[in-house]
Amino acid sequence: MNLYFRLLLLLIRLIRKPSMGLLETSILKFHVLPNDLDLNIHMNNGRYLSIMDLGRIDIMHRVGLMTYIIKNKWSPVVGNLHIQFRRPFKLLQQYELHSRIVSWDDKWVYLEQVFICNKKIHAVGLVQGLIRGKHGNIPSNDILKLLGLNQQPPAITDNIRLLQTFRSVE
């Protein structure tokens, strides 16, 4: 069993999941599997990043963006990611991934993704991403219009400002 199996399960479950608002929180439940472990017998650091991809897929589908991504052959792209590990996950431990959009600007969307077990935070990730089309990046306002939304972004936090200082090379 690997991440492709988890992706397949997520896609099947998305059929029955309700849509969600742009600023609502997506919650996915997982268990730590044997192939998630590293040599220290806890979840591998890289696995957190792969699981976070699933949280972003859940959001894109449930806010209605996935239809446009597939139809237009767009690509979701991560520009920056910062993750803080607080405590490890052990084999077979059940946990939740809480993902939510926290703000956006003309180019980027900022998401917070939190790994939680027994009401304790195990890791927190802050992601800066965008959608890229055939002719370049799709502006955030264009995506909002496609979704039928006309809302202002929540205020940029200090954590997002820190992430913005790490400019990607273009």
PDB file of C-alpha atoms in Angstrom:
ATOM      1  CA  MET A   1       0.000   0.000   0.000  1.00  0.00           C
ATOM      2  CA  ASN A   2       1.470   3.372  -0.927  1.00  0.00           C
ATOM      3  CA  LEU A   3       0.440   6.952  -1.595  1.00  0.00           C
ATOM      4  CA  TYR A   4      -1.252   6.024  -4.898  1.00  0.00           C
ATOM      5  CA  PHE A   5      -3.660   3.842  -2.950  1.00  0.00           C
ATOM      6  CA  ARG A   6      -4.378   6.728  -0.571  1.00  0.00           C
ATOM      7  CA  LEU A   7      -4.923   9.022  -3.571  1.00  0.00           C
ATOM      8  CA  LEU A   8      -7.345   6.539  -5.119  1.00  0.00           C
ATOM      9  CA  LEU A   9      -9.272   6.272  -1.835  1.00  0.00           C
ATOM     10  CA  LEU A  10      -9.402  10.059  -1.575  1.00  0.00           C
ATOM     11  CA  LEU A  11     -10.732  10.397  -5.132  1.00  0.00           C
ATOM     12  CA  ILE A  12     -13.436   7.791  -4.436  1.00  0.00           C
ATOM     13  CA  ARG A  13     -14.436   9.541  -1.201  1.00  0.00           C
ATOM     14  CA  LEU A  14     -14.540  12.927  -2.930  1.00  0.00           C
ATOM     15  CA  ILE A  15     -17.538  11.729  -4.946  1.00  0.00           C
ATOM     16  CA  ARG A  16     -19.678  11.805  -1.795  1.00  0.00           C
ATOM     17  CA  LYS A  17     -18.016  14.682   0.037  1.00  0.00           C
ATOM     18  CA  PRO A  18     -19.943  17.954   0.128  1.00  0.00           C
ATOM     19  CA  SER A  19     -18.567  21.118  -1.375  1.00  0.00           C
ATOM     20  CA  MET A  20     -16.966  23.571   0.991  1.00  0.00           C
ATOM     21  CA  GLY A  21     -16.441  27.300   1.241  1.00  0.00           C
ATOM     22  CA  LEU A  22     -13.143  28.831   0.247  1.00  0.00           C
ATOM     23  CA  LEU A  23     -12.095  29.537   3.841  1.00  0.00           C
ATOM     24  CA  GLU A  24     -13.435  26.352   5.449  1.00  0.00           C
ATOM     25  CA  THR A  25     -11.159  23.625   6.809  1.00  0.00           C
ATOM     26  CA  SER A  26     -10.700  20.277   5.097  1.00  0.00           C
ATOM     27  CA  ILE A  27     -10.088  17.355   7.475  1.00  0.00           C
ATOM     28  CA  LEU A  28      -8.640  14.063   6.246  1.00  0.00           C
ATOM     29  CA  LYS A  29      -7.968  11.044   8.479  1.00  0.00           C
ATOM     30  CA  PHE A  30      -5.017   8.690   8.052  1.00  0.00           C
ATOM     31  CA  HIS A  31      -3.006   5.999   9.828  1.00  0.00           C
ATOM     32  CA  VAL A  32       0.776   5.736   9.797  1.00  0.00           C
ATOM     33  CA  LEU A  33       1.554   2.736   7.602  1.00  0.00           C
ATOM     34  CA  PRO A  34       4.748   0.657   7.559  1.00  0.00           C
ATOM     35  CA  ASN A  35       5.921   2.270   4.285  1.00  0.00           C
ATOM     36  CA  ASP A  36       5.560   5.722   5.926  1.00  0.00           C
ATOM     37  CA  LEU A  37       8.348   4.976   8.406  1.00  0.00           C
ATOM     38  CA  ASP A  38      11.981   6.003   8.321  1.00  0.00           C
ATOM     39  CA  LEU A  39      14.971   4.386  10.039  1.00  0.00           C
ATOM     40  CA  ASN A  40      13.916   5.907  13.374  1.00  0.00           C
ATOM     41  CA  ILE A  41      10.602   4.024  13.126  1.00  0.00           C
ATOM     42  CA  HIS A  42       8.490   7.159  12.904  1.00  0.00           C
ATOM     43  CA  MET A  43       6.829   8.866   9.944  1.00  0.00           C
ATOM     44  CA  ASN A  44       9.369  10.016   7.367  1.00  0.00           C
ATOM     45  CA  ASN A  45       9.677  13.797   6.936  1.00  0.00           C
ATOM     46  CA  GLY A  46       9.048  13.499   3.200  1.00  0.00           C
ATOM     47  CA  ARG A  47       5.815  11.592   3.778  1.00  0.00           C
ATOM     48  CA  TYR A  48       4.328  14.639   5.523  1.00  0.00           C
ATOM     49  CA  LEU A  49       4.782  16.614   2.302  1.00  0.00           C
ATOM     50  CA  SER A  50       3.113  13.892   0.219  1.00  0.00           C
ATOM     51  CA  ILE A  51       0.167  13.684   2.608  1.00  0.00           C
ATOM     52  CA  MET A  52      -0.145  17.482   2.429  1.00  0.00           C
ATOM     53  CA  ASP A  53      -0.620  17.118  -1.355  1.00  0.00           C
ATOM     54  CA  LEU A  54      -3.735  15.046  -0.627  1.00  0.00           C
ATOM     55  CA  GLY A  55      -5.107  17.797   1.609  1.00  0.00           C
ATOM     56  CA  ARG A  56      -4.680  20.345  -1.161  1.00  0.00           C
ATOM     57  CA  ILE A  57      -6.378  18.027  -3.669  1.00  0.00           C
ATOM     58  CA  ASP A  58      -9.322  17.728  -1.278  1.00  0.00           C
ATOM     59  CA  ILE A  59      -9.635  21.528  -1.054  1.00  0.00           C
ATOM     60  CA  MET A  60      -9.296  22.067  -4.821  1.00  0.00           C
ATOM     61  CA  HIS A  61     -12.038  19.539  -5.517  1.00  0.00           C
ATOM     62  CA  ARG A  62     -14.427  20.648  -2.780  1.00  0.00           C
ATOM     63  CA  VAL A  63     -14.263  24.370  -3.633  1.00  0.00           C
ATOM     64  CA  GLY A  64     -14.963  23.518  -7.291  1.00  0.00           C
ATOM     65  CA  LEU A  65     -11.536  24.261  -8.763  1.00  0.00           C
ATOM     66  CA  MET A  66     -10.594  20.735  -9.863  1.00  0.00           C
ATOM     67  CA  THR A  67     -13.051  20.804 -12.779  1.00  0.00           C
ATOM     68  CA  TYR A  68     -11.280  23.845 -14.253  1.00  0.00           C
ATOM     69  CA  ILE A  69      -7.828  22.361 -13.578  1.00  0.00           C
ATOM     70  CA  ILE A  70      -8.696  19.206 -15.522  1.00  0.00           C
ATOM     71  CA  LYS A  71     -10.637  20.966 -18.301  1.00  0.00           C
ATOM     72  CA  ASN A  72      -7.887  23.539 -18.955  1.00  0.00           C
ATOM     73  CA  LYS A  73      -4.934  21.198 -18.265  1.00  0.00           C
ATOM     74  CA  TRP A  74      -3.677  23.530 -15.535  1.00  0.00           C
ATOM     75  CA  SER A  75      -1.113  22.496 -12.954  1.00  0.00           C
ATOM     76  CA  PRO A  76      -1.203  23.289  -9.239  1.00  0.00           C
ATOM     77  CA  VAL A  77       2.335  24.323  -8.250  1.00  0.00           C
ATOM     78  CA  VAL A  78       3.952  24.761  -4.840  1.00  0.00           C
ATOM     79  CA  GLY A  79       6.324  27.729  -4.793  1.00  0.00           C
ATOM     80  CA  ASN A  80       7.369  27.667  -1.146  1.00  0.00           C
ATOM     81  CA  LEU A  81       6.674  25.452   1.808  1.00  0.00           C
ATOM     82  CA  HIS A  82       7.720  25.729   5.423  1.00  0.00           C
ATOM     83  CA  ILE A  83       7.022  22.914   7.862  1.00  0.00           C
ATOM     84  CA  GLN A  84       7.664  22.719  11.583  1.00  0.00           C
ATOM     85  CA  PHE A  85       7.826  19.278  13.184  1.00  0.00           C
ATOM     86  CA  ARG A  86       6.790  19.157  16.846  1.00  0.00           C
ATOM     87  CA  ARG A  87       6.358  15.480  17.701  1.00  0.00           C
ATOM     88  CA  PRO A  88       6.676  12.241  15.712  1.00  0.00           C
ATOM     89  CA  PHE A  89       3.995   9.852  14.511  1.00  0.00           C
ATOM     90  CA  LYS A  90       4.488   6.183  15.330  1.00  0.00           C
ATOM     91  CA  LEU A  91       3.448   3.059  13.397  1.00  0.00           C
ATOM     92  CA  LEU A  92      -0.351   2.647  13.034  1.00  0.00           C
ATOM     93  CA  GLN A  93      -1.045   5.902  14.855  1.00  0.00           C
ATOM     94  CA  GLN A  94      -4.217   7.592  13.597  1.00  0.00           C
ATOM     95  CA  TYR A  95      -4.003  11.292  12.771  1.00  0.00           C
ATOM     96  CA  GLU A  96      -5.839  14.060  10.969  1.00  0.00           C
ATOM     97  CA  LEU A  97      -4.644  16.571   8.426  1.00  0.00           C
ATOM     98  CA  HIS A  98      -6.432  19.927   8.726  1.00  0.00           C
ATOM     99  CA  SER A  99      -5.954  22.064   5.601  1.00  0.00           C
ATOM    100  CA  ARG A 100      -7.279  25.539   4.953  1.00  0.00           C
ATOM    101  CA  ILE A 101      -6.677  28.536   2.735  1.00  0.00           C
ATOM    102  CA  VAL A 102      -5.513  31.396   4.945  1.00  0.00           C
ATOM    103  CA  SER A 103      -5.048  34.174   2.359  1.00  0.00           C
ATOM    104  CA  TRP A 104      -4.041  35.043  -1.211  1.00  0.00           C
ATOM    105  CA  ASP A 105      -2.556  37.820  -3.272  1.00  0.00           C
ATOM    106  CA  ASP A 106      -2.510  38.500  -7.032  1.00  0.00           C
ATOM    107  CA  LYS A 107      -0.269  35.511  -7.730  1.00  0.00           C
ATOM    108  CA  TRP A 108      -0.157  33.168  -4.725  1.00  0.00           C
ATOM    109  CA  VAL A 109      -2.569  31.286  -2.499  1.00  0.00           C
ATOM    110  CA  TYR A 110      -1.428  30.571   1.077  1.00  0.00           C
ATOM    111  CA  LEU A 111      -2.535  27.452   2.910  1.00  0.00           C
ATOM    112  CA  GLU A 112      -1.996  26.185   6.426  1.00  0.00           C
ATOM    113  CA  GLN A 113      -1.836  22.425   6.909  1.00  0.00           C
ATOM    114  CA  VAL A 114      -1.775  20.981  10.434  1.00  0.00           C
ATOM    115  CA  PHE A 115      -1.180  17.362  11.486  1.00  0.00           C
ATOM    116  CA  ILE A 116      -3.136  16.551  14.654  1.00  0.00           C
ATOM    117  CA  CYS A 117      -3.426  13.485  16.859  1.00  0.00           C
ATOM    118  CA  ASN A 118      -5.372  13.365  20.134  1.00  0.00           C
ATOM    119  CA  LYS A 119      -5.866  17.136  19.995  1.00  0.00           C
ATOM    120  CA  LYS A 120      -2.090  17.676  19.888  1.00  0.00           C
ATOM    121  CA  ILE A 121      -0.304  19.333  16.990  1.00  0.00           C
ATOM    122  CA  HIS A 122       2.440  17.140  15.519  1.00  0.00           C
ATOM    123  CA  ALA A 123       3.448  19.307  12.560  1.00  0.00           C
ATOM    124  CA  VAL A 124       2.394  22.565  10.923  1.00  0.00           C
ATOM    125  CA  GLY A 125       3.007  23.451   7.291  1.00  0.00           C
ATOM    126  CA  LEU A 126       2.533  26.763   5.519  1.00  0.00           C
ATOM    127  CA  VAL A 127       2.288  26.454   1.739  1.00  0.00           C
ATOM    128  CA  GLN A 128       2.546  29.082  -0.991  1.00  0.00           C
ATOM    129  CA  GLY A 129       1.034  27.807  -4.221  1.00  0.00           C
ATOM    130  CA  LEU A 130      -0.483  28.851  -7.510  1.00  0.00           C
ATOM    131  CA  ILE A 131      -2.185  27.456 -10.588  1.00  0.00           C
ATOM    132  CA  ARG A 132      -0.185  27.480 -13.824  1.00  0.00           C
ATOM    133  CA  GLY A 133      -1.770  27.314 -17.274  1.00  0.00           C
ATOM    134  CA  LYS A 134      -0.347  26.882 -20.770  1.00  0.00           C
ATOM    135  CA  HIS A 135       0.495  30.576 -21.015  1.00  0.00           C
ATOM    136  CA  GLY A 136       1.659  31.231 -17.471  1.00  0.00           C
ATOM    137  CA  ASN A 137       0.281  31.656 -13.984  1.00  0.00           C
ATOM    138  CA  ILE A 138      -3.457  32.092 -13.476  1.00  0.00           C
ATOM    139  CA  PRO A 139      -4.084  35.182 -11.287  1.00  0.00           C
ATOM    140  CA  SER A 140      -5.899  34.475  -8.022  1.00  0.00           C
ATOM    141  CA  ASN A 141      -8.684  36.919  -8.911  1.00  0.00           C
ATOM    142  CA  ASP A 142      -9.356  35.040 -12.173  1.00  0.00           C
ATOM    143  CA  ILE A 143      -9.719  31.809 -10.204  1.00  0.00           C
ATOM    144  CA  LEU A 144     -12.117  33.474  -7.761  1.00  0.00           C
ATOM    145  CA  LYS A 145     -14.228  34.724 -10.682  1.00  0.00           C
ATOM    146  CA  LEU A 146     -14.382  31.201 -12.151  1.00  0.00           C
ATOM    147  CA  LEU A 147     -15.633  29.952  -8.797  1.00  0.00           C
ATOM    148  CA  GLY A 148     -18.261  32.692  -8.697  1.00  0.00           C
ATOM    149  CA  LEU A 149     -16.638  34.338  -5.694  1.00  0.00           C
ATOM    150  CA  ASN A 150     -16.032  37.987  -5.022  1.00  0.00           C
ATOM    151  CA  GLN A 151     -14.285  38.155  -1.692  1.00  0.00           C
ATOM    152  CA  GLN A 152     -11.283  39.922  -0.329  1.00  0.00           C
ATOM    153  CA  PRO A 153      -8.441  37.842   1.091  1.00  0.00           C
ATOM    154  CA  PRO A 154      -7.974  37.621   4.834  1.00  0.00           C
ATOM    155  CA  ALA A 155      -5.131  39.758   6.174  1.00  0.00           C
ATOM    156  CA  ILE A 156      -1.607  38.555   5.488  1.00  0.00           C
ATOM    157  CA  THR A 157      -0.130  37.216   8.739  1.00  0.00           C
ATOM    158  CA  ASP A 158       3.457  37.460   9.948  1.00  0.00           C
ATOM    159  CA  ASN A 159       3.974  33.787   9.041  1.00  0.00           C
ATOM    160  CA  ILE A 160       2.900  34.465   5.451  1.00  0.00           C
ATOM    161  CA  ARG A 161       5.168  37.524   5.294  1.00  0.00           C
ATOM    162  CA  LEU A 162       8.062  35.302   6.357  1.00  0.00           C
ATOM    163  CA  LEU A 163       7.204  32.811   3.603  1.00  0.00           C
ATOM    164  CA  GLN A 164       7.022  35.672   1.081  1.00  0.00           C
ATOM    165  CA  THR A 165      10.638  36.624   1.843  1.00  0.00           C
ATOM    166  CA  PHE A 166      11.746  33.367   0.224  1.00  0.00           C
ATOM    167  CA  ARG A 167      11.113  34.402  -3.379  1.00  0.00           C
ATOM    168  CA  SER A 168      11.199  31.672  -5.959  1.00  0.00           C
ATOM    169  CA  VAL A 169      13.610  32.009  -8.861  1.00  0.00           C
ATOM    170  CA  GLU A 170      11.869  32.753 -12.157  1.00  0.00           C
TER     171      GLU A 170
END
